[in-house]
Amino acid sequence: MGSIEEEIERLEEEIRKTPHNKATEGHIGKLRAKIASLRIEREKRAKGGGGGLGYAVRKSGHATVALVGYPSVGKSTLLTRLTGAESEAAAYEFTTTTIIPGMLSWHGANIQILDMPGLVTGAAQGRGRGREVISVARSSDLLLFIIDGQHLEPRGLLKELENAAIRVDRAPPSISLTKAERGGVQVESTVKLTKVTPKLVTDIAREFGIHNALIILRQDVSIDDVIDSLAGNRVYIPSLWIVNKADLLDTAARKKVLEKMPKVRVHFISAATGEGIEELKDAIGHALAFIRIFMKPQGKPVDREEPLILRRGATIRELLQNLPMGLSSSFSSALVWGRSAKFPGQRVSRDHRLEDQDIVTILVLRGRGAATRSPASGPAA
Ligand SMILES: Nc1nc2c(ncn2[C@@H]2O[C@H](COP(=O)(O)OP(=O)(O)OP(=O)(O)O)[C@@H](O)[C@H]2O)c(=O)[nH]1
Ligand SMILES: [Mg+2]
């Protein structure tokens, strides 16, 4: 394991020493791709090591939110304030040593909030409880970055996550990759490229072991975009930036915070006094973009009492996952009314994308035995 680490450091050193200009851009791009590919290798080995993680958190609720921040910024105090869950808070660092879950209920949606050990520099390489913290952050739907208004160092937090292949508040670059059996790497673009050449894209692809493929660039991508896309392990997660301990900040101090963080919307809160907490709950709920789906069992009226809660972009497939077992295996098609339907009662398949307040009827295959496996689950057919 040590040797991968050394190799990464050697490459980083080489990038630092190389003068950055048009002529060296391609070389540096390849080095960066090499680092990205070594990091993936490092992750694989860490996982395959058999040591196992110290804990695993079971996701529950309609969405999962991770509290990310340096030690002692007030993450545990905030978890308790948002969810009522007990998580020890104390005036010394590294009070929290495992992941502690709590549940926030927001307009019928259950939002799992995870308190985590404080993040430290070098977390991506496994320092502190870094690896666990990062793997939980990676699988969450929203990141809450908690900072202490008196000790601002927001950039470092992002850097740790970037190193762990997490991309915050960004959309995946518009690049499509279709692997092939032979023919080498073909690069095509639908726009004029000003930051990369097809040759460089081919070289980067090679670093990730891609030797035969069609790569289509649909925007004027940067070298980093190409690396992100071809590495294939990036996750894209939205975030909220929260400055805690606002009770200790006067107007001038708050102004200073805003000047230091011009690019993001900052939420000032106090987990101790409760200031800003209701607004934060709403911000979390809105950021998670829930949609409500009303079920209409076949031949029966719409159930308007208990909508199913999903996330924006969800399809019938995700809807089935939230319905009683057995329905998915006996699914034949669905009827949809509402914003996502081309006309009322449109018949759709599993891939159909739903919209807020759609009404759905699930149709099941007859005579497949599914009904006998879970008699209560299907709509009366
Ligand atoms: N004044 C003030 N103090 C706070 C606030 N929130 C938390 N604290 C205090 O800050 C200290 C650290 O709080 P914790 O909630 O344990 O912080 P943490 O981020 O969970 O810390 P680790 O688990 O060590 O990473 C405690 O003494 C809290 O009482 C706040 O809003 N205002
Ligand atoms: Mg804590």
Coordinates of N, CA and C in Angstrom, one line a residue, residues 292-297 301-308 337 357-359:
R292 N -44.0 14.1 -4.4 CA -45.0 13.3 -3.8 C -45.8 12.6 -4.9
I293 N -46.0 11.3 -4.8 CA -46.7 10.5 -5.8 C -47.9 9.9 -5.1
F294 N -49.1 10.1 -5.7 CA -50.3 9.5 -5.2 C -50.6 8.2 -5.9
M295 N -50.9 7.2 -5.1 CA -51.2 5.9 -5.7 C -52.7 5.7 -6.0
K296 N -53.0 5.1 -7.1 CA -54.4 4.8 -7.4 C -54.5 3.3 -7.7
P297 N -54.9 2.5 -6.7 CA -55.1 1.1 -7.0 C -56.1 1.0 -8.1
P301 N -60.4 4.7 -6.0 CA -60.0 6.1 -6.0 C -58.6 6.3 -5.6
V302 N -58.1 7.5 -5.9 CA -56.7 7.9 -5.6 C -56.6 8.0 -4.0
D303 N -55.5 7.5 -3.5 CA -55.1 7.6 -2.1 C -54.4 9.0 -1.9
R304 N -55.2 10.0 -1.5 CA -54.6 11.3 -1.3 C -54.0 11.5 0.1
E305 N -54.3 10.5 1.0 CA -53.9 10.7 2.4 C -52.4 10.5 2.6
E306 N -51.8 9.4 1.9 CA -50.5 9.0 2.2 C -49.7 9.0 0.9
P307 N -49.2 10.1 0.4 CA -48.4 10.1 -0.8 C -47.1 9.3 -0.6
L308 N -46.5 8.7 -1.7 CA -45.2 8.2 -1.6 C -44.2 9.3 -1.8
W337 N -51.1 9.7 -14.4 CA -51.8 11.0 -14.7 C -51.0 12.1 -14.0
Q357 N -46.6 15.2 -7.6 CA -48.0 15.1 -7.5 C -48.6 14.2 -8.7
D358 N -47.8 13.4 -9.3 CA -48.4 12.5 -10.3 C -49.2 11.5 -9.6
I359 N -50.2 10.9 -10.3 CA -51.0 9.8 -9.8 C -50.6 8.6 -10.6

